[in-house]
Amino acid sequence: MGRKEKLIAKLKSRPKDFTFDEMQTLLEALGFSIKNQGKTSGSRVMFIKDNIPIRLHKPHPRKELLEYQVKQIIEVLQSEGLI
């Protein structure tokens, strides 16, 4: 099982320790690219692929995503047939 498959399996288990870096790695492996909204974007980040946007606030000072963020990302990826 490759890294992408391991991250998908971990994401689907809705862990409380899924980090932003793991999410970025997974989304990039699925073909998303990261877009910041310029110098004033702060912690707002958008991943986009074929007009499918995923907007997140980069967590700080912690590294883990919040439970609702993980749930939303799973819903988007499943609705688009990516996982």
PDB file of N, CA, C and O in Angstrom:
ATOM      1  N   MET A   1       0.843  -1.173   0.000  1.00  0.00           N
ATOM      2  CA  MET A   1       0.000   0.000   0.000  1.00  0.00           C
ATOM      3  C   MET A   1       0.892   1.241   0.000  1.00  0.00           C
ATOM      4  O   MET A   1       1.778   1.380   0.820  1.00  0.00           O
ATOM      5  N   GLY A   2       0.658   2.139  -0.946  1.00  0.00           N
ATOM      6  CA  GLY A   2       1.467   3.340  -1.075  1.00  0.00           C
ATOM      7  C   GLY A   2       1.060   4.422  -0.089  1.00  0.00           C
ATOM      8  O   GLY A   2       0.082   4.297   0.647  1.00  0.00           O
ATOM      9  N   ARG A   3       1.819   5.496  -0.100  1.00  0.00           N
ATOM     10  CA  ARG A   3       1.571   6.611   0.830  1.00  0.00           C
ATOM     11  C   ARG A   3       0.178   7.205   0.637  1.00  0.00           C
ATOM     12  O   ARG A   3      -0.512   7.500   1.599  1.00  0.00           O
ATOM     13  N   LYS A   4      -0.240   7.379  -0.636  1.00  0.00           N
ATOM     14  CA  LYS A   4      -1.556   7.961  -0.912  1.00  0.00           C
ATOM     15  C   LYS A   4      -2.657   7.081  -0.331  1.00  0.00           C
ATOM     16  O   LYS A   4      -3.578   7.576   0.321  1.00  0.00           O
ATOM     17  N   GLU A   5      -2.565   5.788  -0.542  1.00  0.00           N
ATOM     18  CA  GLU A   5      -3.578   4.868  -0.033  1.00  0.00           C
ATOM     19  C   GLU A   5      -3.606   4.854   1.491  1.00  0.00           C
ATOM     20  O   GLU A   5      -4.670   4.779   2.097  1.00  0.00           O
ATOM     21  N   LYS A   6      -2.431   4.935   2.116  1.00  0.00           N
ATOM     22  CA  LYS A   6      -2.369   4.976   3.582  1.00  0.00           C
ATOM     23  C   LYS A   6      -3.021   6.244   4.111  1.00  0.00           C
ATOM     24  O   LYS A   6      -3.747   6.213   5.112  1.00  0.00           O
ATOM     25  N   LEU A   7      -2.777   7.377   3.437  1.00  0.00           N
ATOM     26  CA  LEU A   7      -3.385   8.635   3.879  1.00  0.00           C
ATOM     27  C   LEU A   7      -4.897   8.615   3.676  1.00  0.00           C
ATOM     28  O   LEU A   7      -5.641   9.122   4.516  1.00  0.00           O
ATOM     29  N   ILE A   8      -5.365   8.014   2.581  1.00  0.00           N
ATOM     30  CA  ILE A   8      -6.813   7.901   2.360  1.00  0.00           C
ATOM     31  C   ILE A   8      -7.445   7.057   3.456  1.00  0.00           C
ATOM     32  O   ILE A   8      -8.489   7.413   4.014  1.00  0.00           O
ATOM     33  N   ALA A   9      -6.812   5.922   3.775  1.00  0.00           N
ATOM     34  CA  ALA A   9      -7.338   5.044   4.832  1.00  0.00           C
ATOM     35  C   ALA A   9      -7.354   5.765   6.170  1.00  0.00           C
ATOM     36  O   ALA A   9      -8.337   5.667   6.925  1.00  0.00           O
ATOM     37  N   LYS A  10      -6.311   6.514   6.460  1.00  0.00           N
ATOM     38  CA  LYS A  10      -6.256   7.260   7.720  1.00  0.00           C
ATOM     39  C   LYS A  10      -7.338   8.330   7.740  1.00  0.00           C
ATOM     40  O   LYS A  10      -8.030   8.498   8.747  1.00  0.00           O
ATOM     41  N   LEU A  11      -7.508   9.052   6.640  1.00  0.00           N
ATOM     42  CA  LEU A  11      -8.518  10.101   6.562  1.00  0.00           C
ATOM     43  C   LEU A  11      -9.917   9.534   6.774  1.00  0.00           C
ATOM     44  O   LEU A  11     -10.711  10.092   7.533  1.00  0.00           O
ATOM     45  N   LYS A  12     -10.215   8.418   6.134  1.00  0.00           N
ATOM     46  CA  LYS A  12     -11.546   7.814   6.246  1.00  0.00           C
ATOM     47  C   LYS A  12     -11.859   7.354   7.669  1.00  0.00           C
ATOM     48  O   LYS A  12     -13.021   7.242   8.027  1.00  0.00           O
ATOM     49  N   SER A  13     -10.834   7.110   8.464  1.00  0.00           N
ATOM     50  CA  SER A  13     -11.061   6.693   9.855  1.00  0.00           C
ATOM     51  C   SER A  13     -11.337   7.890  10.767  1.00  0.00           C
ATOM     52  O   SER A  13     -11.552   7.729  11.956  1.00  0.00           O
ATOM     53  N   ARG A  14     -11.341   9.092  10.172  1.00  0.00           N
ATOM     54  CA  ARG A  14     -11.617  10.357  10.880  1.00  0.00           C
ATOM     55  C   ARG A  14     -10.774  10.519  12.146  1.00  0.00           C
ATOM     56  O   ARG A  14     -11.306  10.710  13.241  1.00  0.00           O
ATOM     57  N   PRO A  15      -9.455  10.489  11.993  1.00  0.00           N
ATOM     58  CA  PRO A  15      -8.582  10.592  13.160  1.00  0.00           C
ATOM     59  C   PRO A  15      -8.564  12.015  13.720  1.00  0.00           C
ATOM     60  O   PRO A  15      -8.843  12.981  13.016  1.00  0.00           O
ATOM     61  N   LYS A  16      -8.241  12.126  14.975  1.00  0.00           N
ATOM     62  CA  LYS A  16      -8.119  13.444  15.602  1.00  0.00           C
ATOM     63  C   LYS A  16      -6.716  14.020  15.428  1.00  0.00           C
ATOM     64  O   LYS A  16      -6.472  15.165  15.772  1.00  0.00           O
ATOM     65  N   ASP A  17      -5.801  13.209  14.864  1.00  0.00           N
ATOM     66  CA  ASP A  17      -4.413  13.662  14.713  1.00  0.00           C
ATOM     67  C   ASP A  17      -3.996  13.809  13.249  1.00  0.00           C
ATOM     68  O   ASP A  17      -2.824  13.711  12.919  1.00  0.00           O
ATOM     69  N   PHE A  18      -4.952  14.060  12.341  1.00  0.00           N
ATOM     70  CA  PHE A  18      -4.627  14.238  10.920  1.00  0.00           C
ATOM     71  C   PHE A  18      -4.089  15.651  10.741  1.00  0.00           C
ATOM     72  O   PHE A  18      -4.782  16.631  11.007  1.00  0.00           O
ATOM     73  N   THR A  19      -2.840  15.759  10.301  1.00  0.00           N
ATOM     74  CA  THR A  19      -2.188  17.065  10.233  1.00  0.00           C
ATOM     75  C   THR A  19      -2.449  17.767   8.907  1.00  0.00           C
ATOM     76  O   THR A  19      -2.815  17.145   7.913  1.00  0.00           O
ATOM     77  N   PHE A  20      -2.221  19.068   8.907  1.00  0.00           N
ATOM     78  CA  PHE A  20      -2.355  19.854   7.692  1.00  0.00           C
ATOM     79  C   PHE A  20      -1.371  19.363   6.638  1.00  0.00           C
ATOM     80  O   PHE A  20      -1.713  19.276   5.463  1.00  0.00           O
ATOM     81  N   ASP A  21      -0.164  19.027   7.050  1.00  0.00           N
ATOM     82  CA  ASP A  21       0.843  18.535   6.101  1.00  0.00           C
ATOM     83  C   ASP A  21       0.397  17.228   5.443  1.00  0.00           C
ATOM     84  O   ASP A  21       0.608  17.021   4.248  1.00  0.00           O
ATOM     85  N   GLU A  22      -0.217  16.330   6.220  1.00  0.00           N
ATOM     86  CA  GLU A  22      -0.732  15.087   5.648  1.00  0.00           C
ATOM     87  C   GLU A  22      -1.854  15.382   4.651  1.00  0.00           C
ATOM     88  O   GLU A  22      -1.922  14.775   3.579  1.00  0.00           O
ATOM     89  N   MET A  23      -2.720  16.342   5.011  1.00  0.00           N
ATOM     90  CA  MET A  23      -3.806  16.716   4.112  1.00  0.00           C
ATOM     91  C   MET A  23      -3.254  17.300   2.813  1.00  0.00           C
ATOM     92  O   MET A  23      -3.712  16.961   1.728  1.00  0.00           O
ATOM     93  N   GLN A  24      -2.257  18.163   2.930  1.00  0.00           N
ATOM     94  CA  GLN A  24      -1.652  18.764   1.743  1.00  0.00           C
ATOM     95  C   GLN A  24      -1.025  17.692   0.865  1.00  0.00           C
ATOM     96  O   GLN A  24      -1.207  17.693  -0.357  1.00  0.00           O
ATOM     97  N   THR A  25      -0.324  16.750   1.457  1.00  0.00           N
ATOM     98  CA  THR A  25       0.295  15.656   0.709  1.00  0.00           C
ATOM     99  C   THR A  25      -0.761  14.834  -0.025  1.00  0.00           C
ATOM    100  O   THR A  25      -0.610  14.511  -1.206  1.00  0.00           O
ATOM    101  N   LEU A  26      -1.857  14.518   0.665  1.00  0.00           N
ATOM    102  CA  LEU A  26      -2.920  13.727   0.062  1.00  0.00           C
ATOM    103  C   LEU A  26      -3.591  14.479  -1.082  1.00  0.00           C
ATOM    104  O   LEU A  26      -3.770  13.933  -2.172  1.00  0.00           O
ATOM    105  N   LEU A  27      -3.945  15.734  -0.851  1.00  0.00           N
ATOM    106  CA  LEU A  27      -4.631  16.496  -1.884  1.00  0.00           C
ATOM    107  C   LEU A  27      -3.744  16.699  -3.112  1.00  0.00           C
ATOM    108  O   LEU A  27      -4.220  16.620  -4.246  1.00  0.00           O
ATOM    109  N   GLU A  28      -2.461  16.928  -2.899  1.00  0.00           N
ATOM    110  CA  GLU A  28      -1.544  17.067  -4.039  1.00  0.00           C
ATOM    111  C   GLU A  28      -1.419  15.741  -4.798  1.00  0.00           C
ATOM    112  O   GLU A  28      -1.332  15.730  -6.021  1.00  0.00           O
ATOM    113  N   ALA A  29      -1.434  14.617  -4.075  1.00  0.00           N
ATOM    114  CA  ALA A  29      -1.378  13.307  -4.725  1.00  0.00           C
ATOM    115  C   ALA A  29      -2.645  13.046  -5.537  1.00  0.00           C
ATOM    116  O   ALA A  29      -2.612  12.319  -6.535  1.00  0.00           O
ATOM    117  N   LEU A  30      -3.768  13.661  -5.136  1.00  0.00           N
ATOM    118  CA  LEU A  30      -5.027  13.514  -5.857  1.00  0.00           C
ATOM    119  C   LEU A  30      -5.158  14.526  -6.996  1.00  0.00           C
ATOM    120  O   LEU A  30      -6.171  14.566  -7.675  1.00  0.00           O
ATOM    121  N   GLY A  31      -4.131  15.367  -7.184  1.00  0.00           N
ATOM    122  CA  GLY A  31      -4.121  16.295  -8.302  1.00  0.00           C
ATOM    123  C   GLY A  31      -4.518  17.727  -7.973  1.00  0.00           C
ATOM    124  O   GLY A  31      -4.657  18.552  -8.869  1.00  0.00           O
ATOM    125  N   PHE A  32      -4.703  18.025  -6.703  1.00  0.00           N
ATOM    126  CA  PHE A  32      -5.046  19.389  -6.305  1.00  0.00           C
ATOM    127  C   PHE A  32      -3.779  20.240  -6.260  1.00  0.00           C
ATOM    128  O   PHE A  32      -2.690  19.731  -6.004  1.00  0.00           O
ATOM    129  N   SER A  33      -3.949  21.527  -6.498  1.00  0.00           N
ATOM    130  CA  SER A  33      -2.832  22.452  -6.308  1.00  0.00           C
ATOM    131  C   SER A  33      -3.253  23.473  -5.264  1.00  0.00           C
ATOM    132  O   SER A  33      -4.429  23.777  -5.095  1.00  0.00           O
ATOM    133  N   ILE A  34      -2.268  23.999  -4.557  1.00  0.00           N
ATOM    134  CA  ILE A  34      -2.539  24.920  -3.465  1.00  0.00           C
ATOM    135  C   ILE A  34      -2.501  26.355  -3.994  1.00  0.00           C
ATOM    136  O   ILE A  34      -1.657  26.703  -4.804  1.00  0.00           O
ATOM    137  N   LYS A  35      -3.458  27.137  -3.539  1.00  0.00           N
ATOM    138  CA  LYS A  35      -3.539  28.551  -3.922  1.00  0.00           C
ATOM    139  C   LYS A  35      -3.684  29.375  -2.650  1.00  0.00           C
ATOM    140  O   LYS A  35      -4.550  29.102  -1.835  1.00  0.00           O
ATOM    141  N   ASN A  36      -2.825  30.359  -2.504  1.00  0.00           N
ATOM    142  CA  ASN A  36      -2.982  31.336  -1.432  1.00  0.00           C
ATOM    143  C   ASN A  36      -3.576  32.586  -2.055  1.00  0.00           C
ATOM    144  O   ASN A  36      -3.362  32.864  -3.231  1.00  0.00           O
ATOM    145  N   GLN A  37      -4.281  33.351  -1.283  1.00  0.00           N
ATOM    146  CA  GLN A  37      -4.949  34.537  -1.805  1.00  0.00           C
ATOM    147  C   GLN A  37      -4.057  35.773  -1.676  1.00  0.00           C
ATOM    148  O   GLN A  37      -4.524  36.839  -1.316  1.00  0.00           O
ATOM    149  N   GLY A  38      -2.786  35.645  -1.930  1.00  0.00           N
ATOM    150  CA  GLY A  38      -1.871  36.777  -1.861  1.00  0.00           C
ATOM    151  C   GLY A  38      -1.239  36.932  -0.494  1.00  0.00           C
ATOM    152  O   GLY A  38      -1.385  36.096   0.382  1.00  0.00           O
ATOM    153  N   LYS A  39      -0.531  38.031  -0.317  1.00  0.00           N
ATOM    154  CA  LYS A  39       0.206  38.261   0.930  1.00  0.00           C
ATOM    155  C   LYS A  39      -0.706  38.409   2.137  1.00  0.00           C
ATOM    156  O   LYS A  39      -0.315  38.149   3.252  1.00  0.00           O
ATOM    157  N   THR A  40      -1.932  38.847   1.909  1.00  0.00           N
ATOM    158  CA  THR A  40      -2.834  39.098   3.032  1.00  0.00           C
ATOM    159  C   THR A  40      -3.740  37.921   3.339  1.00  0.00           C
ATOM    160  O   THR A  40      -4.681  38.047   4.124  1.00  0.00           O
ATOM    161  N   SER A  41      -3.482  36.770   2.750  1.00  0.00           N
ATOM    162  CA  SER A  41      -4.369  35.627   2.956  1.00  0.00           C
ATOM    163  C   SER A  41      -4.252  35.051   4.361  1.00  0.00           C
ATOM    164  O   SER A  41      -5.152  34.356   4.811  1.00  0.00           O
ATOM    165  N   GLY A  42      -3.162  35.315   5.047  1.00  0.00           N
ATOM    166  CA  GLY A  42      -2.991  34.773   6.394  1.00  0.00           C
ATOM    167  C   GLY A  42      -2.980  33.264   6.366  1.00  0.00           C
ATOM    168  O   GLY A  42      -2.263  32.651   5.588  1.00  0.00           O
ATOM    169  N   SER A  43      -3.824  32.672   7.193  1.00  0.00           N
ATOM    170  CA  SER A  43      -3.838  31.217   7.276  1.00  0.00           C
ATOM    171  C   SER A  43      -4.850  30.587   6.325  1.00  0.00           C
ATOM    172  O   SER A  43      -4.993  29.375   6.299  1.00  0.00           O
ATOM    173  N   ARG A  44      -5.542  31.387   5.539  1.00  0.00           N
ATOM    174  CA  ARG A  44      -6.516  30.840   4.582  1.00  0.00           C
ATOM    175  C   ARG A  44      -5.794  30.229   3.387  1.00  0.00           C
ATOM    176  O   ARG A  44      -4.952  30.862   2.766  1.00  0.00           O
ATOM    177  N   VAL A  45      -6.166  29.000   3.088  1.00  0.00           N
ATOM    178  CA  VAL A  45      -5.540  28.264   1.983  1.00  0.00           C
ATOM    179  C   VAL A  45      -6.654  27.615   1.159  1.00  0.00           C
ATOM    180  O   VAL A  45      -7.654  27.163   1.714  1.00  0.00           O
ATOM    181  N   MET A  46      -6.467  27.578  -0.146  1.00  0.00           N
ATOM    182  CA  MET A  46      -7.428  26.897  -1.006  1.00  0.00           C
ATOM    183  C   MET A  46      -6.685  25.889  -1.872  1.00  0.00           C
ATOM    184  O   MET A  46      -5.650  26.191  -2.450  1.00  0.00           O
ATOM    185  N   PHE A  47      -7.235  24.694  -1.907  1.00  0.00           N
ATOM    186  CA  PHE A  47      -6.751  23.663  -2.813  1.00  0.00           C
ATOM    187  C   PHE A  47      -7.773  23.585  -3.931  1.00  0.00           C
ATOM    188  O   PHE A  47      -8.968  23.610  -3.682  1.00  0.00           O
ATOM    189  N   ILE A  48      -7.309  23.475  -5.166  1.00  0.00           N
ATOM    190  CA  ILE A  48      -8.244  23.447  -6.284  1.00  0.00           C
ATOM    191  C   ILE A  48      -7.820  22.412  -7.318  1.00  0.00           C
ATOM    192  O   ILE A  48      -6.635  22.207  -7.558  1.00  0.00           O
ATOM    193  N   LYS A  49      -8.835  21.756  -7.880  1.00  0.00           N
ATOM    194  CA  LYS A  49      -8.622  20.793  -8.963  1.00  0.00           C
ATOM    195  C   LYS A  49      -9.887  20.793  -9.810  1.00  0.00           C
ATOM    196  O   LYS A  49     -10.975  20.531  -9.289  1.00  0.00           O
ATOM    197  N   ASP A  50      -9.773  21.099 -11.083  1.00  0.00           N
ATOM    198  CA  ASP A  50     -10.914  21.057 -12.004  1.00  0.00           C
ATOM    199  C   ASP A  50     -12.145  21.764 -11.428  1.00  0.00           C
ATOM    200  O   ASP A  50     -13.235  21.204 -11.389  1.00  0.00           O
ATOM    201  N   ASN A  51     -11.957  22.978 -10.945  1.00  0.00           N
ATOM    202  CA  ASN A  51     -13.044  23.782 -10.364  1.00  0.00           C
ATOM    203  C   ASN A  51     -13.664  23.171  -9.117  1.00  0.00           C
ATOM    204  O   ASN A  51     -14.803  23.460  -8.779  1.00  0.00           O
ATOM    205  N   ILE A  52     -12.929  22.293  -8.440  1.00  0.00           N
ATOM    206  CA  ILE A  52     -13.361  21.752  -7.154  1.00  0.00           C
ATOM    207  C   ILE A  52     -12.521  22.454  -6.085  1.00  0.00           C
ATOM    208  O   ILE A  52     -11.342  22.141  -5.923  1.00  0.00           O
ATOM    209  N   PRO A  53     -13.086  23.418  -5.378  1.00  0.00           N
ATOM    210  CA  PRO A  53     -12.304  24.116  -4.355  1.00  0.00           C
ATOM    211  C   PRO A  53     -12.457  23.461  -2.984  1.00  0.00           C
ATOM    212  O   PRO A  53     -13.533  22.987  -2.620  1.00  0.00           O
ATOM    213  N   ILE A  54     -11.369  23.414  -2.255  1.00  0.00           N
ATOM    214  CA  ILE A  54     -11.392  23.014  -0.853  1.00  0.00           C
ATOM    215  C   ILE A  54     -10.703  24.134  -0.094  1.00  0.00           C
ATOM    216  O   ILE A  54      -9.512  24.389  -0.290  1.00  0.00           O
ATOM    217  N   ARG A  55     -11.457  24.826   0.743  1.00  0.00           N
ATOM    218  CA  ARG A  55     -10.920  25.962   1.505  1.00  0.00           C
ATOM    219  C   ARG A  55     -10.706  25.548   2.954  1.00  0.00           C
ATOM    220  O   ARG A  55     -11.589  24.954   3.567  1.00  0.00           O
ATOM    221  N   LEU A  56      -9.539  25.900   3.462  1.00  0.00           N
ATOM    222  CA  LEU A  56      -9.185  25.567   4.846  1.00  0.00           C
ATOM    223  C   LEU A  56      -8.497  26.749   5.505  1.00  0.00           C
ATOM    224  O   LEU A  56      -7.890  27.577   4.835  1.00  0.00           O
ATOM    225  N   HIS A  57      -8.573  26.767   6.809  1.00  0.00           N
ATOM    226  CA  HIS A  57      -7.708  27.641   7.586  1.00  0.00           C
ATOM    227  C   HIS A  57      -6.574  26.755   8.083  1.00  0.00           C
ATOM    228  O   HIS A  57      -6.825  25.715   8.692  1.00  0.00           O
ATOM    229  N   LYS A  58      -5.368  27.159   7.796  1.00  0.00           N
ATOM    230  CA  LYS A  58      -4.200  26.404   8.236  1.00  0.00           C
ATOM    231  C   LYS A  58      -4.147  26.498   9.758  1.00  0.00           C
ATOM    232  O   LYS A  58      -4.166  27.591  10.312  1.00  0.00           O
ATOM    233  N   PRO A  59      -4.129  25.350  10.427  1.00  0.00           N
ATOM    234  CA  PRO A  59      -4.156  25.381  11.891  1.00  0.00           C
ATOM    235  C   PRO A  59      -2.861  25.944  12.481  1.00  0.00           C
ATOM    236  O   PRO A  59      -1.775  25.692  11.961  1.00  0.00           O
ATOM    237  N   HIS A  60      -3.034  26.720  13.523  1.00  0.00           N
ATOM    238  CA  HIS A  60      -1.871  27.241  14.239  1.00  0.00           C
ATOM    239  C   HIS A  60      -2.298  27.571  15.649  1.00  0.00           C
ATOM    240  O   HIS A  60      -3.445  27.970  15.862  1.00  0.00           O
ATOM    241  N   PRO A  61      -1.555  27.372  16.660  1.00  0.00           N
ATOM    242  CA  PRO A  61      -0.188  26.836  16.646  1.00  0.00           C
ATOM    243  C   PRO A  61      -0.142  25.314  16.512  1.00  0.00           C
ATOM    244  O   PRO A  61       0.902  24.750  16.281  1.00  0.00           O
ATOM    245  N   ARG A  62      -1.300  24.649  16.638  1.00  0.00           N
ATOM    246  CA  ARG A  62      -1.308  23.187  16.491  1.00  0.00           C
ATOM    247  C   ARG A  62      -1.098  22.822  15.023  1.00  0.00           C
ATOM    248  O   ARG A  62      -1.198  23.669  14.151  1.00  0.00           O
ATOM    249  N   LYS A  63      -0.849  21.566  14.754  1.00  0.00           N
ATOM    250  CA  LYS A  63      -0.648  21.102  13.385  1.00  0.00           C
ATOM    251  C   LYS A  63      -1.829  20.264  12.894  1.00  0.00           C
ATOM    252  O   LYS A  63      -1.991  20.072  11.705  1.00  0.00           O
ATOM    253  N   GLU A  64      -2.662  19.786  13.833  1.00  0.00           N
ATOM    254  CA  GLU A  64      -3.753  18.888  13.484  1.00  0.00           C
ATOM    255  C   GLU A  64      -4.980  19.672  13.016  1.00  0.00           C
ATOM    256  O   GLU A  64      -5.277  20.743  13.529  1.00  0.00           O
ATOM    257  N   LEU A  65      -5.679  19.101  12.036  1.00  0.00           N
ATOM    258  CA  LEU A  65      -6.928  19.683  11.577  1.00  0.00           C
ATOM    259  C   LEU A  65      -8.015  19.398  12.607  1.00  0.00           C
ATOM    260  O   LEU A  65      -7.950  18.407  13.338  1.00  0.00           O
ATOM    261  N   LEU A  66      -9.019  20.251  12.640  1.00  0.00           N
ATOM    262  CA  LEU A  66     -10.136  20.041  13.542  1.00  0.00           C
ATOM    263  C   LEU A  66     -11.073  18.989  12.957  1.00  0.00           C
ATOM    264  O   LEU A  66     -11.082  18.731  11.749  1.00  0.00           O
ATOM    265  N   GLU A  67     -11.884  18.401  13.820  1.00  0.00           N
ATOM    266  CA  GLU A  67     -12.766  17.311  13.419  1.00  0.00           C
ATOM    267  C   GLU A  67     -13.706  17.728  12.281  1.00  0.00           C
ATOM    268  O   GLU A  67     -13.918  16.980  11.336  1.00  0.00           O
ATOM    269  N   TYR A  68     -14.262  18.933  12.340  1.00  0.00           N
ATOM    270  CA  TYR A  68     -15.193  19.372  11.298  1.00  0.00           C
ATOM    271  C   TYR A  68     -14.470  19.552   9.959  1.00  0.00           C
ATOM    272  O   TYR A  68     -15.064  19.329   8.897  1.00  0.00           O
ATOM    273  N   GLN A  69     -13.195  19.939   9.987  1.00  0.00           N
ATOM    274  CA  GLN A  69     -12.441  20.098   8.745  1.00  0.00           C
ATOM    275  C   GLN A  69     -12.229  18.748   8.070  1.00  0.00           C
ATOM    276  O   GLN A  69     -12.384  18.622   6.856  1.00  0.00           O
ATOM    277  N   VAL A  70     -11.867  17.748   8.853  1.00  0.00           N
ATOM    278  CA  VAL A  70     -11.660  16.399   8.321  1.00  0.00           C
ATOM    279  C   VAL A  70     -12.963  15.886   7.711  1.00  0.00           C
ATOM    280  O   VAL A  70     -12.978  15.357   6.595  1.00  0.00           O
ATOM    281  N   LYS A  71     -14.084  16.097   8.414  1.00  0.00           N
ATOM    282  CA  LYS A  71     -15.393  15.650   7.931  1.00  0.00           C
ATOM    283  C   LYS A  71     -15.739  16.333   6.599  1.00  0.00           C
ATOM    284  O   LYS A  71     -16.186  15.678   5.662  1.00  0.00           O
ATOM    285  N   GLN A  72     -15.536  17.638   6.514  1.00  0.00           N
ATOM    286  CA  GLN A  72     -15.854  18.373   5.290  1.00  0.00           C
ATOM    287  C   GLN A  72     -15.009  17.896   4.114  1.00  0.00           C
ATOM    288  O   GLN A  72     -15.517  17.743   2.996  1.00  0.00           O
ATOM    289  N   ILE A  73     -13.744  17.654   4.352  1.00  0.00           N
ATOM    290  CA  ILE A  73     -12.850  17.207   3.281  1.00  0.00           C
ATOM    291  C   ILE A  73     -13.260  15.821   2.790  1.00  0.00           C
ATOM    292  O   ILE A  73     -13.293  15.573   1.585  1.00  0.00           O
ATOM    293  N   ILE A  74     -13.601  14.932   3.711  1.00  0.00           N
ATOM    294  CA  ILE A  74     -14.073  13.598   3.322  1.00  0.00           C
ATOM    295  C   ILE A  74     -15.316  13.724   2.451  1.00  0.00           C
ATOM    296  O   ILE A  74     -15.426  13.076   1.407  1.00  0.00           O
ATOM    297  N   GLU A  75     -16.255  14.570   2.854  1.00  0.00           N
ATOM    298  CA  GLU A  75     -17.505  14.738   2.106  1.00  0.00           C
ATOM    299  C   GLU A  75     -17.234  15.251   0.682  1.00  0.00           C
ATOM    300  O   GLU A  75     -17.811  14.735  -0.278  1.00  0.00           O
ATOM    301  N   VAL A  76     -16.367  16.239   0.547  1.00  0.00           N
ATOM    302  CA  VAL A  76     -16.046  16.784  -0.779  1.00  0.00           C
ATOM    303  C   VAL A  76     -15.387  15.721  -1.646  1.00  0.00           C
ATOM    304  O   VAL A  76     -15.777  15.509  -2.808  1.00  0.00           O
ATOM    305  N   LEU A  77     -14.396  15.038  -1.105  1.00  0.00           N
ATOM    306  CA  LEU A  77     -13.669  14.038  -1.895  1.00  0.00           C
ATOM    307  C   LEU A  77     -14.560  12.873  -2.291  1.00  0.00           C
ATOM    308  O   LEU A  77     -14.457  12.352  -3.400  1.00  0.00           O
ATOM    309  N   GLN A  78     -15.461  12.449  -1.395  1.00  0.00           N
ATOM    310  CA  GLN A  78     -16.371  11.354  -1.728  1.00  0.00           C
ATOM    311  C   GLN A  78     -17.400  11.798  -2.764  1.00  0.00           C
ATOM    312  O   GLN A  78     -17.714  11.046  -3.683  1.00  0.00           O
ATOM    313  N   SER A  79     -17.925  13.008  -2.620  1.00  0.00           N
ATOM    314  CA  SER A  79     -18.940  13.484  -3.572  1.00  0.00           C
ATOM    315  C   SER A  79     -18.369  13.636  -4.982  1.00  0.00           C
ATOM    316  O   SER A  79     -19.082  13.534  -5.971  1.00  0.00           O
ATOM    317  N   GLU A  80     -17.066  13.887  -5.063  1.00  0.00           N
ATOM    318  CA  GLU A  80     -16.409  14.026  -6.365  1.00  0.00           C
ATOM    319  C   GLU A  80     -15.825  12.693  -6.862  1.00  0.00           C
ATOM    320  O   GLU A  80     -15.217  12.642  -7.921  1.00  0.00           O
ATOM    321  N   GLY A  81     -15.987  11.628  -6.082  1.00  0.00           N
ATOM    322  CA  GLY A  81     -15.513  10.311  -6.489  1.00  0.00           C
ATOM    323  C   GLY A  81     -14.013  10.141  -6.452  1.00  0.00           C
ATOM    324  O   GLY A  81     -13.460   9.301  -7.147  1.00  0.00           O
ATOM    325  N   LEU A  82     -13.351  10.934  -5.607  1.00  0.00           N
ATOM    326  CA  LEU A  82     -11.883  10.873  -5.549  1.00  0.00           C
ATOM    327  C   LEU A  82     -11.394   9.881  -4.494  1.00  0.00           C
ATOM    328  O   LEU A  82     -10.235   9.464  -4.542  1.00  0.00           O
ATOM    329  N   ILE A  83     -12.251   9.544  -3.542  1.00  0.00           N
ATOM    330  CA  ILE A  83     -11.877   8.522  -2.539  1.00  0.00           C
ATOM    331  C   ILE A  83     -13.041   7.578  -2.333  1.00  0.00           C
ATOM    332  O   ILE A  83     -14.164   7.882  -2.656  1.00  0.00           O
TER     333      ILE A  83
END
